[in-house]
PDB file of C-alpha atoms in Angstrom:
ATOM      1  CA  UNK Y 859       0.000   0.000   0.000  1.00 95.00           C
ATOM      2  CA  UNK Y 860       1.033   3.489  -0.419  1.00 97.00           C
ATOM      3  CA  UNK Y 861       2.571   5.185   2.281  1.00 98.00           C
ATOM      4  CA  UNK Y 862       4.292   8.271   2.758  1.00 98.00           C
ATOM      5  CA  UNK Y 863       6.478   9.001   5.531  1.00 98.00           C
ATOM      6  CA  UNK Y 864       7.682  11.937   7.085  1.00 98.00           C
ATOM      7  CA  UNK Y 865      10.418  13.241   9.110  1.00 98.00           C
ATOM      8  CA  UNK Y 866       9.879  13.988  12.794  1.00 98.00           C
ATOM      9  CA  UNK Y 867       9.176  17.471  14.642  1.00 98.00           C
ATOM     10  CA  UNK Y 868      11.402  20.650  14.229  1.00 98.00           C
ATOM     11  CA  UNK Y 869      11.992  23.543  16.541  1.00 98.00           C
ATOM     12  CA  UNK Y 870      14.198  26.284  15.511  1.00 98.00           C
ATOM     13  CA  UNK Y 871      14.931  29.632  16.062  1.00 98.00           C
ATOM     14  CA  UNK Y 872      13.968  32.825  13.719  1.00 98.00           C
ATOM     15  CA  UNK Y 873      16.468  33.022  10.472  1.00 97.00           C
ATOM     16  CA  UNK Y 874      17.794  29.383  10.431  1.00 98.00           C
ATOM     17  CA  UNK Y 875      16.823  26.507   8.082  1.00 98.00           C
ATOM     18  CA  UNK Y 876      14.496  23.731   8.345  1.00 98.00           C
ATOM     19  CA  UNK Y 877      14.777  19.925   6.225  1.00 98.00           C
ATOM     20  CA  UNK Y 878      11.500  17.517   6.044  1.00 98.00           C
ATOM     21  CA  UNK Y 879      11.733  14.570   4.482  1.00 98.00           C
ATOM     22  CA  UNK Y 880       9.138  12.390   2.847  1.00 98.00           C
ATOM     23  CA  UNK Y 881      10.142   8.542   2.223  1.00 98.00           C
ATOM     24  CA  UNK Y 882       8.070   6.576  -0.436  1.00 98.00           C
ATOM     25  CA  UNK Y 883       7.091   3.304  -0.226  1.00 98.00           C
ATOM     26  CA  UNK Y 884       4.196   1.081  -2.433  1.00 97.00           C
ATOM     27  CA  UNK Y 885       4.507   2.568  -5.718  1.00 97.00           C
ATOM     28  CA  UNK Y 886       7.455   3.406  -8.319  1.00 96.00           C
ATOM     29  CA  UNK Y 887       8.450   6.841  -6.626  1.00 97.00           C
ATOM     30  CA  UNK Y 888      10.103   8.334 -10.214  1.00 96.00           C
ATOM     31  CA  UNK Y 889       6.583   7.531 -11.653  1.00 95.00           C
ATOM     32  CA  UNK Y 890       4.232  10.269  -9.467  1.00 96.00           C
ATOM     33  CA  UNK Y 891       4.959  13.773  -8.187  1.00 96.00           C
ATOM     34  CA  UNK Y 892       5.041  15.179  -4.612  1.00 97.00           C
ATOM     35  CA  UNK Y 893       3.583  18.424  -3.642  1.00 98.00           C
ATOM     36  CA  UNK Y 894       4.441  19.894  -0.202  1.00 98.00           C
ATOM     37  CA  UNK Y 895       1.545  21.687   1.659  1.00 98.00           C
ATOM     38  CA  UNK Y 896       1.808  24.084   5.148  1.00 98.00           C
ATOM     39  CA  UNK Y 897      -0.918  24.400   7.621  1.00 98.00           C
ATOM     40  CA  UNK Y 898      -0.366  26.938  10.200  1.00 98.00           C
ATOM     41  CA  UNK Y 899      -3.178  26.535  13.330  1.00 95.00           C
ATOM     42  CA  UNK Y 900      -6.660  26.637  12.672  1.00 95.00           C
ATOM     43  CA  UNK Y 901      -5.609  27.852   8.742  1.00 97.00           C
ATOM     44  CA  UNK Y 902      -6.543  26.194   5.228  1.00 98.00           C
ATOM     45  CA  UNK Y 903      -3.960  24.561   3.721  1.00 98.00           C
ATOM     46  CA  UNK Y 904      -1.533  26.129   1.769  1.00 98.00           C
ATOM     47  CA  UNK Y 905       0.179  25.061  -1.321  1.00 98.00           C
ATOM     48  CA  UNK Y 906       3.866  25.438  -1.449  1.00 98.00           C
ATOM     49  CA  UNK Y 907       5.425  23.725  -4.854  1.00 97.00           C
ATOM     50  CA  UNK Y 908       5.773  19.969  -6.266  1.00 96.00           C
ATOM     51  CA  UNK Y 909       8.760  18.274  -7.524  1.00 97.00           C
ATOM     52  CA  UNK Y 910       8.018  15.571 -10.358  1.00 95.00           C
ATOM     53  CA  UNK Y 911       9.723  12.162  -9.085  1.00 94.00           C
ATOM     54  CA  UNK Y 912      10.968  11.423 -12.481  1.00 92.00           C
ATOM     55  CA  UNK Y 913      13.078  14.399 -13.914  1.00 94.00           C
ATOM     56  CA  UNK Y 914      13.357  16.503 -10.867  1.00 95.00           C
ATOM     57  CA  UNK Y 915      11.555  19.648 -12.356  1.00 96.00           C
ATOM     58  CA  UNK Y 916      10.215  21.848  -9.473  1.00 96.00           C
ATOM     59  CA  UNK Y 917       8.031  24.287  -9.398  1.00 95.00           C
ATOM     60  CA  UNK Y 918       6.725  26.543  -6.125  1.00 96.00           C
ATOM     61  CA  UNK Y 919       4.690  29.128  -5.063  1.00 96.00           C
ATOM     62  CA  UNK Y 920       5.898  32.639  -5.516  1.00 96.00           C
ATOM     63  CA  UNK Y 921       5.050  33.493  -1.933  1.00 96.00           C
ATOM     64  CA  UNK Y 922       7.943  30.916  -0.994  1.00 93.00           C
ATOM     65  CA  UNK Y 923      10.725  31.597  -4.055  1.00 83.00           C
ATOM     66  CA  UNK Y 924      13.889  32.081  -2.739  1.00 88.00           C
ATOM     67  CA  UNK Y 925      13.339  30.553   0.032  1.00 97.00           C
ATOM     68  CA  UNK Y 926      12.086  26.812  -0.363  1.00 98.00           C
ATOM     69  CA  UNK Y 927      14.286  24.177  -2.262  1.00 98.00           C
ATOM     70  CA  UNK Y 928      12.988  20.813  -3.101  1.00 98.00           C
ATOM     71  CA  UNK Y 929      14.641  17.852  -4.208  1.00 98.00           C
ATOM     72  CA  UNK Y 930      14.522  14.327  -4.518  1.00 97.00           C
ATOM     73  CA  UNK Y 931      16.751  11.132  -3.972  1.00 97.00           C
ATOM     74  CA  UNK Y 932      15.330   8.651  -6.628  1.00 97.00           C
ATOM     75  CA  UNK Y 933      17.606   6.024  -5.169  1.00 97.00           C
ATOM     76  CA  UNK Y 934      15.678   6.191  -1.251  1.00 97.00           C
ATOM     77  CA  UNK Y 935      12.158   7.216  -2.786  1.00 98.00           C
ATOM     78  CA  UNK Y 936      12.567  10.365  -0.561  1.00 98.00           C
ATOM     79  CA  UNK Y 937      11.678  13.849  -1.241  1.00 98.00           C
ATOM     80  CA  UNK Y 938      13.082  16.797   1.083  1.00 98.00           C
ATOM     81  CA  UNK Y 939      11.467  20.426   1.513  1.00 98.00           C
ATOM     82  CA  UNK Y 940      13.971  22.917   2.945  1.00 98.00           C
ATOM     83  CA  UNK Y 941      12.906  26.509   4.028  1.00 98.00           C
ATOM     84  CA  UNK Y 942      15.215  28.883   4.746  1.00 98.00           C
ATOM     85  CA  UNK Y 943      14.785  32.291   6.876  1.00 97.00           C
ATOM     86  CA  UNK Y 944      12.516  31.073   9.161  1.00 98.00           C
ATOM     87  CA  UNK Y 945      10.004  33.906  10.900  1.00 97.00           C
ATOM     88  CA  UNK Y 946       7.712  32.707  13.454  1.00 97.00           C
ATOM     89  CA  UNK Y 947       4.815  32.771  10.785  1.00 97.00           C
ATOM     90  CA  UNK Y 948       6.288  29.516   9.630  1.00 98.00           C
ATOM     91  CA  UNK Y 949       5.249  27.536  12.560  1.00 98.00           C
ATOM     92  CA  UNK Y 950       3.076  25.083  10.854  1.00 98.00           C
ATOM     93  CA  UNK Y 951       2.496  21.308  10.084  1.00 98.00           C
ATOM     94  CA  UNK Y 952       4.094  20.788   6.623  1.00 98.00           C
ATOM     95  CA  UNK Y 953       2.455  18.037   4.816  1.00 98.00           C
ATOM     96  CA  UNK Y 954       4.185  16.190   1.766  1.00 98.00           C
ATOM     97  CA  UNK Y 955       1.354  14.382  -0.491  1.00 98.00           C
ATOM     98  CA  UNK Y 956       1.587  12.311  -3.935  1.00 98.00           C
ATOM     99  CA  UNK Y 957      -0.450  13.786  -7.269  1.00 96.00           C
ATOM    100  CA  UNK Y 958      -2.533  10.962  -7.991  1.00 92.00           C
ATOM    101  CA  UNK Y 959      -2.867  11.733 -11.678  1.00 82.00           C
ATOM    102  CA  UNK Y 960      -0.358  13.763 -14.048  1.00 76.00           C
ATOM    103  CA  UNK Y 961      -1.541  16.939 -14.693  1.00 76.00           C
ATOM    104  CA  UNK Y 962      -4.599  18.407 -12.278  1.00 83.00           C
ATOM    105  CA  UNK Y 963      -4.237  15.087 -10.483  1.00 87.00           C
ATOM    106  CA  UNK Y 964      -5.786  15.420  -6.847  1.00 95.00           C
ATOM    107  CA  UNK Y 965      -3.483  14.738  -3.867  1.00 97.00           C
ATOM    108  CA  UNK Y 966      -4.749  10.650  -3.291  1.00 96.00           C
ATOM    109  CA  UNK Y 967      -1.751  10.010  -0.504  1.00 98.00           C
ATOM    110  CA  UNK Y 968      -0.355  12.770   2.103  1.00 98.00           C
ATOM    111  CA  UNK Y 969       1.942  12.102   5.104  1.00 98.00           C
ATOM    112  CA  UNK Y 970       1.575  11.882   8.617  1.00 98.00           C
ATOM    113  CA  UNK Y 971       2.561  15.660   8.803  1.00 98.00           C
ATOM    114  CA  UNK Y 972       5.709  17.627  10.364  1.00 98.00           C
ATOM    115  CA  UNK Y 973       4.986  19.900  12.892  1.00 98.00           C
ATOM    116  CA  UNK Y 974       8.193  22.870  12.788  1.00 98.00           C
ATOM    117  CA  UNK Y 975       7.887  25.397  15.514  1.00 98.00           C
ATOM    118  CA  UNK Y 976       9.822  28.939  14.856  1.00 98.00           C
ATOM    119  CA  UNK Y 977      10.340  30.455  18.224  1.00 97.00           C
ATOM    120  CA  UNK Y 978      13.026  32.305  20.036  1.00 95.00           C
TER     121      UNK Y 978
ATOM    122  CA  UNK C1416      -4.154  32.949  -8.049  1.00 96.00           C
ATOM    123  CA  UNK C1417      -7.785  31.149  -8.145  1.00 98.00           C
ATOM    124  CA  UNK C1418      -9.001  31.835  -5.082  1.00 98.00           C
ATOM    125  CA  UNK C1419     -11.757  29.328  -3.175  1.00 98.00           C
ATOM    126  CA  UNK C1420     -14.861  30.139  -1.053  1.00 98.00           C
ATOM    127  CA  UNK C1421     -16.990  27.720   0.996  1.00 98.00           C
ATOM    128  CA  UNK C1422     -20.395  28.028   2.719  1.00 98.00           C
ATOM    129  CA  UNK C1423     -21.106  27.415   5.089  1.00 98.00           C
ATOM    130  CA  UNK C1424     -17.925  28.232   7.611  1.00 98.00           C
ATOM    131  CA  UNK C1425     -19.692  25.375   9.887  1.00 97.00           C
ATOM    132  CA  UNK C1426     -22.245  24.070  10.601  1.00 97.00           C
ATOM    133  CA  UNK C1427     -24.446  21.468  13.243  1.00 96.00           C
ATOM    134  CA  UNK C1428     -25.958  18.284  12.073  1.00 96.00           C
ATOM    135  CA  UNK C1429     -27.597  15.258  13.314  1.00 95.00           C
ATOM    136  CA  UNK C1430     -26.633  11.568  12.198  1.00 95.00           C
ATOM    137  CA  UNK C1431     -29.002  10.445   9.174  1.00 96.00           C
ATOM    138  CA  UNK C1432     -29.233  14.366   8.109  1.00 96.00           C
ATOM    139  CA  UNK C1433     -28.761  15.586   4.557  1.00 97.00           C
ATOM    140  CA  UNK C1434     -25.781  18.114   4.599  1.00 97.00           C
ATOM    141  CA  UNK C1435     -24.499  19.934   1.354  1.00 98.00           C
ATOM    142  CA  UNK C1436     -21.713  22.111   1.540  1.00 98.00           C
ATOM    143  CA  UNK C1437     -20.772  24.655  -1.393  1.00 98.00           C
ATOM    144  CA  UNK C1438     -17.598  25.910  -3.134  1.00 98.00           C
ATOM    145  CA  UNK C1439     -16.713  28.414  -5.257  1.00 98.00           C
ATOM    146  CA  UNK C1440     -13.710  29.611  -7.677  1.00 98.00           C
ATOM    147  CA  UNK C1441     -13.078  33.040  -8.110  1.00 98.00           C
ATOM    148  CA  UNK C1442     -12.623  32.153 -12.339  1.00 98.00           C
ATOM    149  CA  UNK C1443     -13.568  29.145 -14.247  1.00 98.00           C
ATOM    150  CA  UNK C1444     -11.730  25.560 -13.312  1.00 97.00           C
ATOM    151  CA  UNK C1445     -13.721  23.253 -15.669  1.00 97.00           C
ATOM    152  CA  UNK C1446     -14.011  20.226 -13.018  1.00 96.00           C
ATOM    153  CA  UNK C1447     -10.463  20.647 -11.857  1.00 97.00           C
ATOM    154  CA  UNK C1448     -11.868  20.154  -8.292  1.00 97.00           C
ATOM    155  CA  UNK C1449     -11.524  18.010  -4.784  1.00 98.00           C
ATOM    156  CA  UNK C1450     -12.739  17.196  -1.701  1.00 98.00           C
ATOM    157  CA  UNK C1451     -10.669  16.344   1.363  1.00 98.00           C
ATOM    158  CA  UNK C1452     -11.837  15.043   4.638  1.00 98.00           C
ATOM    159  CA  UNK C1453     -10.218  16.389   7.409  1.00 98.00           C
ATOM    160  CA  UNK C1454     -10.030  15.071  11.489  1.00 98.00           C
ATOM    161  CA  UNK C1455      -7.968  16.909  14.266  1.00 96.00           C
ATOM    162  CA  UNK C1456      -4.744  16.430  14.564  1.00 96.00           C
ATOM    163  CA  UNK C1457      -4.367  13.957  11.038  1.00 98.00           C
ATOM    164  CA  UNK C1458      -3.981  14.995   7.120  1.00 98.00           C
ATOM    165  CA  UNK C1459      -6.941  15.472   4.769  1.00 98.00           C
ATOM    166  CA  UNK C1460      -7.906  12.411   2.942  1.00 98.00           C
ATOM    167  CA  UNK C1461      -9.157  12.306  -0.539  1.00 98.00           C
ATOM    168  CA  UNK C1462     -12.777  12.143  -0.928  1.00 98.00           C
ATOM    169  CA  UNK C1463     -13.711  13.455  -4.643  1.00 97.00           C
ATOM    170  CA  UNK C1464     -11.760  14.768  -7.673  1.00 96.00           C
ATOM    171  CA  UNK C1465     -12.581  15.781 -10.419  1.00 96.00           C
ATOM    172  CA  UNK C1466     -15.711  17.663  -9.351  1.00 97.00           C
ATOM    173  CA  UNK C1467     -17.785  14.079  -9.097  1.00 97.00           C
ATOM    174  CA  UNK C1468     -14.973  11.086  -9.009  1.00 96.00           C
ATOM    175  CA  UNK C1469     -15.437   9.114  -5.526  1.00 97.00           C
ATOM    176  CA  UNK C1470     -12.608   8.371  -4.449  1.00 96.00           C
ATOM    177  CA  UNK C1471     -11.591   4.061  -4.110  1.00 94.00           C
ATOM    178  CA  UNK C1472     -12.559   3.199  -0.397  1.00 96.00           C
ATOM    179  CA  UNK C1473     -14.803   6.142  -0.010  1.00 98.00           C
ATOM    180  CA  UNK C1474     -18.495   5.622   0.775  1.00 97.00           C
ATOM    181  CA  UNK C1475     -21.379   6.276  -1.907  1.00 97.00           C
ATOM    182  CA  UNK C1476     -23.151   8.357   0.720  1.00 97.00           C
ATOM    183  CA  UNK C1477     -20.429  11.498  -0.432  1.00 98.00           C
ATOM    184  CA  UNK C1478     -21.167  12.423  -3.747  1.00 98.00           C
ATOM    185  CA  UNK C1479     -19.723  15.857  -5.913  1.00 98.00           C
ATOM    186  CA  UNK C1480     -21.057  17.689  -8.652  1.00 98.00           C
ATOM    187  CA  UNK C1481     -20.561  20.996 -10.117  1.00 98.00           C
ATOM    188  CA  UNK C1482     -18.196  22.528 -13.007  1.00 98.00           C
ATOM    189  CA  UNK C1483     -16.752  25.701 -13.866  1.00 98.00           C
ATOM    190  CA  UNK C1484     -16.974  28.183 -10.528  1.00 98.00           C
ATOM    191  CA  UNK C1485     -19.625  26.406  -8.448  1.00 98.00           C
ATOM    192  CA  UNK C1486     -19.357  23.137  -7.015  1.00 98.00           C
ATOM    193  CA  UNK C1487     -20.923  21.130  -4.319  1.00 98.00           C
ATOM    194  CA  UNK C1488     -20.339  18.269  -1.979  1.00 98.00           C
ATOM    195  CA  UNK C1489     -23.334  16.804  -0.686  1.00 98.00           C
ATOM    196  CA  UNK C1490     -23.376  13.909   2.579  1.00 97.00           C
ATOM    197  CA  UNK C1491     -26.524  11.816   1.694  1.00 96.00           C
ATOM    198  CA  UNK C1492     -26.965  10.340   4.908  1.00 95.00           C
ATOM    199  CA  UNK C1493     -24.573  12.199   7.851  1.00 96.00           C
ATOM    200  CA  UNK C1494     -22.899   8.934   9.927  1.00 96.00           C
ATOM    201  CA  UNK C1495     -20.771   9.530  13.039  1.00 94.00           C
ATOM    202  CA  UNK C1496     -17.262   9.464  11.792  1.00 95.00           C
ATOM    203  CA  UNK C1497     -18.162  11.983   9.085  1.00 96.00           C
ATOM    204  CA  UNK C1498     -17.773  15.044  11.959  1.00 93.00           C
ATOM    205  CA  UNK C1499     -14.667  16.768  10.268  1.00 97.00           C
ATOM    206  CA  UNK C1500     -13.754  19.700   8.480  1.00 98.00           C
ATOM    207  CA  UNK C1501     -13.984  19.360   4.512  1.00 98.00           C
ATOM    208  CA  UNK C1502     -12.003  21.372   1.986  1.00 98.00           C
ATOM    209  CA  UNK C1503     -11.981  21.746  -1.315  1.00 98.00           C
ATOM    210  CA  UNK C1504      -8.917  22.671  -3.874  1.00 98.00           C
ATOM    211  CA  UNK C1505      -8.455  23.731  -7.235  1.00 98.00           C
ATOM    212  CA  UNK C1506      -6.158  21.497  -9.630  1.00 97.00           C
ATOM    213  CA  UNK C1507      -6.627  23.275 -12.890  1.00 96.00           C
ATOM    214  CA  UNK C1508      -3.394  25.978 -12.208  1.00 95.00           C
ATOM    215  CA  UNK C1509      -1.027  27.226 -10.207  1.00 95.00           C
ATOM    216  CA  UNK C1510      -0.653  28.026  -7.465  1.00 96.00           C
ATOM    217  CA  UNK C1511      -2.714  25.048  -6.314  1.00 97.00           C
ATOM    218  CA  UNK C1512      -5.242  26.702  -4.017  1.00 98.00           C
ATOM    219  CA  UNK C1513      -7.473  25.346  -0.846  1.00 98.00           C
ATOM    220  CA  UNK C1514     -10.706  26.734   0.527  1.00 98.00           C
ATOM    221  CA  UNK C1515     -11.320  27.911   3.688  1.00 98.00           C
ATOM    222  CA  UNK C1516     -13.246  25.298   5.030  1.00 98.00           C
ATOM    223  CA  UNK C1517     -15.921  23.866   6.352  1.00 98.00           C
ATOM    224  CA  UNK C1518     -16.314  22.416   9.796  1.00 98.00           C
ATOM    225  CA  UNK C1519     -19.339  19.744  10.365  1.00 98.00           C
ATOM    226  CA  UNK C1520     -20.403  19.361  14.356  1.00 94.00           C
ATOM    227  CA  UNK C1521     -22.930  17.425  15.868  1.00 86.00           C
ATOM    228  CA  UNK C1522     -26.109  19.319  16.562  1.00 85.00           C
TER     229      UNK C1522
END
């Protein structure tokens, strides 16, 4: 079955860096993208970019350019979100989840979640 | 950006009730559009994409219909694990884009 999990919980401090990761497992990883999603308390989701699992190609949101780097690792079926100059209005869960369908697919599979707390 | 609306915000409901819950894009998405199931404390699950596709595993009492801006999930037959908060989201462009929800209580 397909699973996706996720790295554990982050705390960090105002300007530094944060790395999830989101390991694969019951499907051909290189054959499905992965989109990252936030959600800050009591907020909607929000979208922050996808990486496809076969070429690489990335794309995010413009509200996060510059400052959010994905990439993949084809050879552990894992996909990593970093964000960079944390501010507290980070503190959110951060969700990875797999496009179910190329092109307008839905999200069918998310992970467990990582929580990341910004705080001084 | 597409932005998403959804009425109601919440709303109270009895088990067996008929509950239909609303979303709309702010520009035309064809049927570019899905559901997600929420619960405290876990990630949304798929219900419906596609405006009207259920979702393997999900149960015929959810059903979806709609195209363009206006679009509709409707709960047949409201049963106790369906108390959650339901979303919908836009897949026709980027930025992908959610709704702001809409959280289903007992009455």
């Amino acid at each position: 079955q397909v699973q996706l999990v996720q790295s554990g919980a982050e705390v960090k401090k105002p300007g530094a860096s944060v790395k999830v990761s989101c390991r694969a497992s019951g499907y051909t990883f290189t054959s499905n993208a992965i989109h990252w999603v936030r959600q800050a308390p009591g907020q909607r989701p929000e979208w922050m970019g996808w990486i496809n699992g076969g070429n690489g190609n990335t794309k995010s949101s413009q509200k996060f350019q510059g400052r959010v780097t994905l990439t993949r690792d084809t050879s552990a079926s894992t996909a990593y979100m970093e964000l960079s100059s944390l501010r507290s209005e980070d503190t959110a869960v951060y969700y990875c989840a797999r496009e179910g369908a190329p092109s307008h697919g839905p999200f069918d599979y998310w992970g467990q979640g990582t929580l990341v707390t910004v705080s001084s | 950006d597409i932005q998403m609306t959804q009425s109601p915000s919440s709303l109270s409901a009895s088990v067996g009730d008929r509950v239909t819950i609303t979303c709309r894009a702010s520009q035309s998405i064809a049927i570019y559009l899905n559901w997600y199931q929420q619960k405290p404390g876990k990630a949304p699950e798929l219900l419906i994409s596609a405006a009207s596709s259920l979702q393997s595993g999900v149960p015929s009492r959810f059903r979806g219909s709609g195209s363009g801006t206006d679009f509709t999930l409707t709960i047949t037959s409201l049963q106790p694990e369906d108390f959650a908060t339901y979303y919908c989201q836009q897949s026709y462009s980027i930025p992908l884009t959610f709704g702001p929800g809409t959280k289903v209580d007992i009455k």
